[in-house]
CSV table of C-alpha atoms and ligand atoms in Angstrom, one decimal:
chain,number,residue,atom,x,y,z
A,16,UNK,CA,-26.3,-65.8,20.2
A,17,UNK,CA,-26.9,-62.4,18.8
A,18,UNK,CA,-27.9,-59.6,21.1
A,19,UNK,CA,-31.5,-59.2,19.6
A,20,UNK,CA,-32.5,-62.7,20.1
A,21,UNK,CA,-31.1,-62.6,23.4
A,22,UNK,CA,-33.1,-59.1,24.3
A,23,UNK,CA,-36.3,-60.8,22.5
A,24,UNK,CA,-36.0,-63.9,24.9
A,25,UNK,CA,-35.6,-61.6,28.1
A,26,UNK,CA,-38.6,-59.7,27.0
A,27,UNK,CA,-36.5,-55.9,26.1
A,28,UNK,CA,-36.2,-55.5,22.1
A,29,UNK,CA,-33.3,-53.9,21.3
A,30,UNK,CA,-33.1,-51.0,19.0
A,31,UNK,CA,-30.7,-48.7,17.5
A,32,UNK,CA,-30.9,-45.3,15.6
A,33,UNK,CA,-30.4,-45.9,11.5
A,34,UNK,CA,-28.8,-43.5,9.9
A,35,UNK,CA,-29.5,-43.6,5.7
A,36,UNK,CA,-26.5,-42.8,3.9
A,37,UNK,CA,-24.5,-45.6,6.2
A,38,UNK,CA,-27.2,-48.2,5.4
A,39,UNK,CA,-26.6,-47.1,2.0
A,40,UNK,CA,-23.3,-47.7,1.3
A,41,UNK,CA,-21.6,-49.8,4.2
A,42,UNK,CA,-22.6,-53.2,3.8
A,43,UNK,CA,-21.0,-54.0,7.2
A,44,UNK,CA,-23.2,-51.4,8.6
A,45,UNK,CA,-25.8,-53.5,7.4
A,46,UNK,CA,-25.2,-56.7,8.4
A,47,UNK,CA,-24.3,-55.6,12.3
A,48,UNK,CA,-28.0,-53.9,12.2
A,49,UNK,CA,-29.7,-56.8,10.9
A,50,UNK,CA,-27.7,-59.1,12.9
A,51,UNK,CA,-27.7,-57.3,16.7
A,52,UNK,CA,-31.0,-55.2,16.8
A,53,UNK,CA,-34.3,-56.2,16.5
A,54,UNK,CA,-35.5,-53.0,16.1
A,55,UNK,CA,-34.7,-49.2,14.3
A,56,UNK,CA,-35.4,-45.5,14.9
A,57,UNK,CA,-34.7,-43.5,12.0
A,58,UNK,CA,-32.2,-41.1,13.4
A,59,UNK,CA,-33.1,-38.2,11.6
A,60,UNK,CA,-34.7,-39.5,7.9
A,61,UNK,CA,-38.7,-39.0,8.8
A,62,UNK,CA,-37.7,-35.5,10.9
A,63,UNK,CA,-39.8,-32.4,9.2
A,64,UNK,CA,-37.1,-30.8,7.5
A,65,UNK,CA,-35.7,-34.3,5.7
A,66,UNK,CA,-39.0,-36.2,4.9
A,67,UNK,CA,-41.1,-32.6,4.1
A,68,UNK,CA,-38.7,-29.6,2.4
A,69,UNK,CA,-41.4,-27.8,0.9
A,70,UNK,CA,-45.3,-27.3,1.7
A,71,UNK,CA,-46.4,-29.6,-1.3
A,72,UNK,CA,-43.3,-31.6,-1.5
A,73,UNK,CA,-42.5,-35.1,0.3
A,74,UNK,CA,-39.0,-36.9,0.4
A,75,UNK,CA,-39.3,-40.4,1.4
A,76,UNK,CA,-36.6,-42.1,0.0
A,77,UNK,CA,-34.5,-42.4,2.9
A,78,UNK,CA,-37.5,-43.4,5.1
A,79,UNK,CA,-38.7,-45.8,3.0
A,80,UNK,CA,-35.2,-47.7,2.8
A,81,UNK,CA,-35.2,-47.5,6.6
A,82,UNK,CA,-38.0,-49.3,7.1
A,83,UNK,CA,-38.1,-51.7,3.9
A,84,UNK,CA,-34.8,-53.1,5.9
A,85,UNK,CA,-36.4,-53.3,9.1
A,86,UNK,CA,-39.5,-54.8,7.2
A,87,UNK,CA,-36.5,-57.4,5.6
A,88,UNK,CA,-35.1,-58.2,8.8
A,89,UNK,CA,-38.0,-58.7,11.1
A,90,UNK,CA,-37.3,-55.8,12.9
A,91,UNK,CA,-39.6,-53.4,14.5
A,92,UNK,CA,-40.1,-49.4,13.7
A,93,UNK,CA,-40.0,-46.4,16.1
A,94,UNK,CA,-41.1,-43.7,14.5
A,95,UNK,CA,-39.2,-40.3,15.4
A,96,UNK,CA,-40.3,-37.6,15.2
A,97,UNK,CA,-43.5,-35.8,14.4
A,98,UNK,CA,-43.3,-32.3,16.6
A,99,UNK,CA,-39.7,-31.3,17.3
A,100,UNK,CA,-38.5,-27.7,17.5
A,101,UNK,CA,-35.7,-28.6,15.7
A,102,UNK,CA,-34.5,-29.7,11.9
A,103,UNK,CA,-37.6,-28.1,10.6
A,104,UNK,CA,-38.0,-26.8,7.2
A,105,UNK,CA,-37.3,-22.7,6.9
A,106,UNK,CA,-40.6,-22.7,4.8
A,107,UNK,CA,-42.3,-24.2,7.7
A,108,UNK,CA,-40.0,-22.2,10.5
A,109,UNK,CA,-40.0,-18.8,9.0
A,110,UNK,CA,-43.5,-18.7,7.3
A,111,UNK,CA,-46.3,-16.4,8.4
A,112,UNK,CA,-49.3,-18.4,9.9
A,113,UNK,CA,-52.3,-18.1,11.4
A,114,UNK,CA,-53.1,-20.9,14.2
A,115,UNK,CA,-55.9,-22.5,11.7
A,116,UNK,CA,-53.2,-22.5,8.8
A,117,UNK,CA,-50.7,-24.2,11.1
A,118,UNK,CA,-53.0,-26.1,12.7
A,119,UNK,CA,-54.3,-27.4,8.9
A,120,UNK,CA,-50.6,-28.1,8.0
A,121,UNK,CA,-49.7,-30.0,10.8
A,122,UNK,CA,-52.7,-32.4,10.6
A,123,UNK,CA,-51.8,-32.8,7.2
A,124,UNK,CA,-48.3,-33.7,7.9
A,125,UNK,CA,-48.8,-36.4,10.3
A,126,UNK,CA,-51.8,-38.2,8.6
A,127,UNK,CA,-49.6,-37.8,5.7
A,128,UNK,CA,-46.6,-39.0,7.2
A,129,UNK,CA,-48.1,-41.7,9.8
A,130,UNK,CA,-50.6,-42.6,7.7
A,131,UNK,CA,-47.9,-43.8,4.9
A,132,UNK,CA,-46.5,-46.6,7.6
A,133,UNK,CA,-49.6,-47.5,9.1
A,134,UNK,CA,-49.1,-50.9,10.5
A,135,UNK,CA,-45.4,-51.0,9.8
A,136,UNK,CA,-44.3,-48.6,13.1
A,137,UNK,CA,-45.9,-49.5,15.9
A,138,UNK,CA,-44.7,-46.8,18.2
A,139,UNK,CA,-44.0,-43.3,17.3
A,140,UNK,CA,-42.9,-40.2,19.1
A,141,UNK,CA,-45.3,-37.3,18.8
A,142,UNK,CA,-43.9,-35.1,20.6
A,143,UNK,CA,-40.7,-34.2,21.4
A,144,UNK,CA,-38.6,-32.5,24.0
A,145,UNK,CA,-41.3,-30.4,24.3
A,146,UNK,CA,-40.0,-29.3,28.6
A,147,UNK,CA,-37.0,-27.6,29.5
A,148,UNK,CA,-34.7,-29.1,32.1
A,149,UNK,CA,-36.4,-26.7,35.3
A,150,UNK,CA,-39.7,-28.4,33.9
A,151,UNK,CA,-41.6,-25.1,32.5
A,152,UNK,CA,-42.5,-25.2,28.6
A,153,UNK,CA,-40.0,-24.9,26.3
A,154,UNK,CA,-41.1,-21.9,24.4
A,155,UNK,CA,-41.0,-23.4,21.1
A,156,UNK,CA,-42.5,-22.3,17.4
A,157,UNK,CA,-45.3,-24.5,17.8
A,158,UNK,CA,-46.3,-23.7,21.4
A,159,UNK,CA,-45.5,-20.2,19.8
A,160,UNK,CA,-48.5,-19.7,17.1
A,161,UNK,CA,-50.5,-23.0,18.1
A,162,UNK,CA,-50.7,-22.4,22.1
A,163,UNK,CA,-50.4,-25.2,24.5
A,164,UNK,CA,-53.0,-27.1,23.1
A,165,UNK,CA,-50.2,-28.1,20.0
A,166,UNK,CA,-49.5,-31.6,22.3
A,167,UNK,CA,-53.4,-32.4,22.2
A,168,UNK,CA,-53.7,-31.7,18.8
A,169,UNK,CA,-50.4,-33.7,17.5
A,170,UNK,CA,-51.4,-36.3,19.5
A,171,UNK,CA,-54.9,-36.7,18.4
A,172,UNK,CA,-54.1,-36.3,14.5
A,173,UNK,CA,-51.5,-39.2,15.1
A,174,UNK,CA,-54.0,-41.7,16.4
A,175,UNK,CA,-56.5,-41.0,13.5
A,176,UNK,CA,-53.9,-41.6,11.4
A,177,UNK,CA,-52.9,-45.3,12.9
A,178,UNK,CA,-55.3,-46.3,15.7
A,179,UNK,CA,-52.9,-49.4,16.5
A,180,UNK,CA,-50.2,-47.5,17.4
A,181,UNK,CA,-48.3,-46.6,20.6
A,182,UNK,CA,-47.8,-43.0,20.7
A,183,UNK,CA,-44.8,-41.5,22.9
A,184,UNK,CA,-43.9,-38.1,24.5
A,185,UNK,CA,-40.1,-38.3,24.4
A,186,UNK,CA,-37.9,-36.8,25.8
A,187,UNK,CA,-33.8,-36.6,27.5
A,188,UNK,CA,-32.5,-35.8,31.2
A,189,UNK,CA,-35.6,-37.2,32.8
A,190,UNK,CA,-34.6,-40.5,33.0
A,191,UNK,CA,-34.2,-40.0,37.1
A,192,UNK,CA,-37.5,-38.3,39.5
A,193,UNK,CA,-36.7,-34.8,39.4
A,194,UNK,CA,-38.3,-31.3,38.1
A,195,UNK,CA,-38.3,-32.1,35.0
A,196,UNK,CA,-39.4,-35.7,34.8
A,197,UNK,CA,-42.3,-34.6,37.4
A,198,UNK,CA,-43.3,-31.8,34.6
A,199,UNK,CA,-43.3,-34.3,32.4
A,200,UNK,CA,-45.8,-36.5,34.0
A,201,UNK,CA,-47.9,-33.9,35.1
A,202,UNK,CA,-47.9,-33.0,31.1
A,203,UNK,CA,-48.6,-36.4,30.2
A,204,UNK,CA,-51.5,-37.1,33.0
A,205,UNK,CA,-53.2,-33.5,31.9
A,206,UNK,CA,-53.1,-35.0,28.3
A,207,UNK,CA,-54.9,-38.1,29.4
A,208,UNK,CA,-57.3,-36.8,31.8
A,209,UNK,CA,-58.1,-34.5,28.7
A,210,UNK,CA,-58.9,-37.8,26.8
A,211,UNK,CA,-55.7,-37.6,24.3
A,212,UNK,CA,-54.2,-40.7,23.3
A,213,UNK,CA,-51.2,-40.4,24.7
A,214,UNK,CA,-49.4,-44.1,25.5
A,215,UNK,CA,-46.0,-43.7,26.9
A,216,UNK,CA,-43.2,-42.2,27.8
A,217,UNK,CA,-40.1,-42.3,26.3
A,218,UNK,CA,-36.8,-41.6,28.3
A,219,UNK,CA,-33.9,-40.8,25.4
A,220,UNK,CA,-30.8,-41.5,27.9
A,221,UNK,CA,-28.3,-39.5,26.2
A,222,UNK,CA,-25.6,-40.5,29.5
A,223,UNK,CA,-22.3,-38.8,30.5
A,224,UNK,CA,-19.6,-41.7,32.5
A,225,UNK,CA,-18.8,-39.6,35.8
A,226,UNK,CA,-22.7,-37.8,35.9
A,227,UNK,CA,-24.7,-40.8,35.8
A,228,UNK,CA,-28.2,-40.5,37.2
A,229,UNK,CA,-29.3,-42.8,39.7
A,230,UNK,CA,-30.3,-45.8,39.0
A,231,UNK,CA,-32.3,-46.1,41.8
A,232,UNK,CA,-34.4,-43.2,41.1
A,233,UNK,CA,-34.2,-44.0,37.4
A,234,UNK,CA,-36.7,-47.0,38.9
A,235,UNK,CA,-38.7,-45.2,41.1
A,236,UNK,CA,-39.6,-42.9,37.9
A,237,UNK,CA,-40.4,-45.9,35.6
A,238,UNK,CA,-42.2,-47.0,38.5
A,239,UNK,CA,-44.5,-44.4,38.7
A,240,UNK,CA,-45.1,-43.9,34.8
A,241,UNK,CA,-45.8,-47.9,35.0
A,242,UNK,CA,-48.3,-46.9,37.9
A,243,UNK,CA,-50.7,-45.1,35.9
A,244,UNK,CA,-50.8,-47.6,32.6
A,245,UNK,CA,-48.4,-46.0,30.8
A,246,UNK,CA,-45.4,-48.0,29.2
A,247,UNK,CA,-41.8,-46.4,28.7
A,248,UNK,CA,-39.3,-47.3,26.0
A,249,UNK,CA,-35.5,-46.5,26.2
A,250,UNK,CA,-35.2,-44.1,23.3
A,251,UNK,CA,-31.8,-42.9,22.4
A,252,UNK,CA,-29.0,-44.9,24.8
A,253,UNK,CA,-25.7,-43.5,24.4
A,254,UNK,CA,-23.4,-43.3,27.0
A,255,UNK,CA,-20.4,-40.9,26.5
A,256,UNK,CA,-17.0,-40.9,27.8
A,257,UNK,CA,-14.3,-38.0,28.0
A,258,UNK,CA,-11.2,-38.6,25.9
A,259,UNK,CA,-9.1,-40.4,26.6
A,260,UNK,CA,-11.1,-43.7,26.4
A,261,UNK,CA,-9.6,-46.3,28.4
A,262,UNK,CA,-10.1,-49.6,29.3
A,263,UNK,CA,-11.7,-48.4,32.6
A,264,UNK,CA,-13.4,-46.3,31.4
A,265,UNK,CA,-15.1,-49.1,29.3
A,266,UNK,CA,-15.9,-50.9,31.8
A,267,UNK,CA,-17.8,-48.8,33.8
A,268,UNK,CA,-19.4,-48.1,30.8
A,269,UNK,CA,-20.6,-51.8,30.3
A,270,UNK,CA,-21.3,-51.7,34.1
A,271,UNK,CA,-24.0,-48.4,33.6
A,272,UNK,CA,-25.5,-50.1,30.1
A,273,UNK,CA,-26.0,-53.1,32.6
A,274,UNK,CA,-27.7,-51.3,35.4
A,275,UNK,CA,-29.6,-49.0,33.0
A,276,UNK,CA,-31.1,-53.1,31.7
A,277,UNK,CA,-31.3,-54.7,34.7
A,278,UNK,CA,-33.9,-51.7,35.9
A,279,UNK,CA,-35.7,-51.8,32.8
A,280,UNK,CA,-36.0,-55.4,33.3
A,281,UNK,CA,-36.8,-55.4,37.0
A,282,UNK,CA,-39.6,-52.8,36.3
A,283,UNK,CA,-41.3,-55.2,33.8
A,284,UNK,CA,-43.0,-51.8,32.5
A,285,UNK,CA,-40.1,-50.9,29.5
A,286,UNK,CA,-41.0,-52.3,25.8
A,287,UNK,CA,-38.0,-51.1,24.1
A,288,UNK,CA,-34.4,-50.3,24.4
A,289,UNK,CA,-32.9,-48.7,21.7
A,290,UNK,CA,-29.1,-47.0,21.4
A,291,UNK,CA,-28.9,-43.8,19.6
A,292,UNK,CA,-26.8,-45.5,16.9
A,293,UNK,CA,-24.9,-48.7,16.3
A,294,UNK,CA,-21.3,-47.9,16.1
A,295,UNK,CA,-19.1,-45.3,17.3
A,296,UNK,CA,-18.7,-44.4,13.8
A,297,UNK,CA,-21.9,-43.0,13.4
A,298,UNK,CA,-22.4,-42.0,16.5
A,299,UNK,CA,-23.7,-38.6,16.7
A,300,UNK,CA,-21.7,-37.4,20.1
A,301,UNK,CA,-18.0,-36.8,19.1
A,302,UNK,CA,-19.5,-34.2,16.2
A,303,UNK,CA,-21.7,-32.9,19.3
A,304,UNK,CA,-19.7,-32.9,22.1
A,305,UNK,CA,-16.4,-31.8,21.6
A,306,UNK,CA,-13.5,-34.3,23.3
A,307,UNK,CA,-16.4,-37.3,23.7
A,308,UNK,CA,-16.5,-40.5,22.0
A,309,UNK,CA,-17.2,-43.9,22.4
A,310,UNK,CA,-20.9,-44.1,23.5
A,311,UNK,CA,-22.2,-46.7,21.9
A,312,UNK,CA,-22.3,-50.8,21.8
A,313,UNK,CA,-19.7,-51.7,18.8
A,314,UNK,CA,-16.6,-49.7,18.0
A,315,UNK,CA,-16.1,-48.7,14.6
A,316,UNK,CA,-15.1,-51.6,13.4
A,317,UNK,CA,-18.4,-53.3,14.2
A,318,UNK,CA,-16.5,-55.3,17.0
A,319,UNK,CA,-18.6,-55.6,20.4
A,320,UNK,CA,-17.1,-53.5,23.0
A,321,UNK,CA,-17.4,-54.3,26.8
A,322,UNK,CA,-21.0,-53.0,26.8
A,323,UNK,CA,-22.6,-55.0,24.5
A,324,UNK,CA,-20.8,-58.1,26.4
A,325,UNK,CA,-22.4,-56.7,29.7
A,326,UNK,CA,-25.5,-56.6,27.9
A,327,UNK,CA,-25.8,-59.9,26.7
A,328,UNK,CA,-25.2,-61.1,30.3
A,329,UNK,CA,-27.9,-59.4,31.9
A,330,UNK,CA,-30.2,-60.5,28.7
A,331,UNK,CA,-28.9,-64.1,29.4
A,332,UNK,CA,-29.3,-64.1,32.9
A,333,UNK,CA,-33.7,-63.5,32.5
A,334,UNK,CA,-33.9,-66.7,30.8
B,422,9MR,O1,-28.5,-37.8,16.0
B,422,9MR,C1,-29.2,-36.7,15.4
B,422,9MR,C2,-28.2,-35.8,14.6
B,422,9MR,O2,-27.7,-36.6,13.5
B,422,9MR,C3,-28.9,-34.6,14.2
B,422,9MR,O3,-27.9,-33.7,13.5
B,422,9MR,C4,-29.5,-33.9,15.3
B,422,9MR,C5,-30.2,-32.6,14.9
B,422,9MR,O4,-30.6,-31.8,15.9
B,422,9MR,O5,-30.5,-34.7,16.0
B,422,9MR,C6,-29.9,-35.9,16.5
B,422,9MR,O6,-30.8,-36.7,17.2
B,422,9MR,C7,-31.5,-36.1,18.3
B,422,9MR,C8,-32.9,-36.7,18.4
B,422,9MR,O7,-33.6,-36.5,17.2
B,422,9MR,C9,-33.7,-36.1,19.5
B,422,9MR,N1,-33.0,-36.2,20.8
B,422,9MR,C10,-31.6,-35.7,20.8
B,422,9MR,C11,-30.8,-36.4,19.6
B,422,9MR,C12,-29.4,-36.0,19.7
B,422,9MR,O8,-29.2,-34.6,19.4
């Protein structure tokens, strides 16, 4: 049986990061999506400086596609990403404004852009990365002319916009307890305690073979997210290897895909698990990361590697 059925029977959709121009023109591409993942992120199609070039101008194209396939196949929408410091727009980045002007534009974005897949996404990331790694704020643009307050107000605009769905602060290295996760939290339960519809957490998981986190402590933090209501989605799985790629090094791959599940599972509290990509081919890590590869669940060829066979195990084993 496919890997999405098998993730849908254990109770963990599985997801993967769509890239347009792939879906496009690699009907392959396609038919491994549709046929292993019950669920897409648009890796980088519905991102402020794609989907909105120009103050008055909108690009949907590439969004649309993405989630007219998903809508095809039965598959569920993450929505990614509404307030990012990165890939934005020089109009938006290098303009002059005024905190009401950016506040006005921003609120206009995301009813614009939210309110277009209303009912179609059920869970979007609002914010984004918004911590650095020792936990203080990461002095961004928006935090920059819109003051702390930018999280409330994203947040808020975003639930107008679709009451039904889950909205996510999102974010990478605080998949373990830590500074940073603990910033995070203390972010997240300020936001609430404010009253801001804030849902869950997402934990990216961009992973390195030879630095994994601990998995333990990877379930004591989804543990205490779970504690106060909140859900958390895997966001962005990849797990990188150093060249050169060997069988080994495969393996233990498959073996920290399967303990990353198995305490997703265990915790009961994760909704999603979705790899940042499908294939090495469009993987975003070798372009990234010089002298990496190999992160993902099927090689280039669209053949299964040892991970996804480690996956389906541990999806097999709920039922
Ligand atoms: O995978 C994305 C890559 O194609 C883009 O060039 C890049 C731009 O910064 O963003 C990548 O996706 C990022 C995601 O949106 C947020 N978390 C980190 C991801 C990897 O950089």
């Amino acid at each position: 049986m496919a890997l999405r059925h098998l993730a849908a029977q254990a109770g963990l959709p599985l997801g993967a990061a769509v890239a347009a121009e792939p879906l496009r023109r690699d009907p392959a591409y396609r038919a491994l999506l549709a046929r292993e993942f019950g669920m897409v992120t648009c890796e980088n199609a519905m991102k402020w400086g794609p989907i909105h070039p120009a103050l008055r101008t909108w690009a949907f194209r590439d969004a649309d596609a993405i989630v007219r396939f998903a809508t095809r196949h039965a598959m569920a929408v993450r929505g990614h990403t509404l307030v990012w410091h990165s890939q934005q727009p020089r109009w938006l980045e290098h303009g002059s404004w005024s905190r009401p002007a950016l506040t006005r534009v921003l609120r206009a974005h995301i009813a614009t852009l939210v309110g277009r897949y209303r009912g179609r996404i059920g869970a979007w990331d609002v914010v984004n990365e918004a911590v650095n790694d020792d936990g203080t704020p990461r002095p961004t643009f928006w935090r920059r002319v819109l003051g702390p307050k930018y999280l409330d107000l994203a947040f808020h605009a975003a639930h107008r916009a679709d009451p039904k769905a889950r909205l996510f602060y999102n974010d990478y290295n605080a998949e373990a307890l830590g500074e940073k996760s603990d910033a995070i939290l203390r972010l997240v339960d300020g936001m609430r305690h404010r009253g801001v519809p804030v849902h869950g957490i997402g934990l990216q998981a961009h992973l390195l073979l030879g630095d994994l986190p601990d998995f333990k402590s990877v379930a004591a933090n989804i543990t205490r997210i779970a504690a106060r209501g909140l859900t958390v989605q895997i966001t962005e799985l990849d797990i990188r290897i150093r060249r050169p790629v060997t069988a080994a090094k495969l393996r233990a791959q498959a073996d920290a895909y399967l303990a990353l599940a198995e305490t997703c599972l265990a915790s009961g509290a994760c909704t999603a698990f979705v790899t940042w990509g499908a294939t090495d081919k469009s993987s975003w890590v070798p372009g990234f990361f010089k002298g990496y590869d190999d992160a993902l669940l099927f090689d280039r060829a669209c053949r299964p590697k040892p991970a996804a066979r480690s996956l389906a195990e541990v999806f097999n084993r709920q039922v």
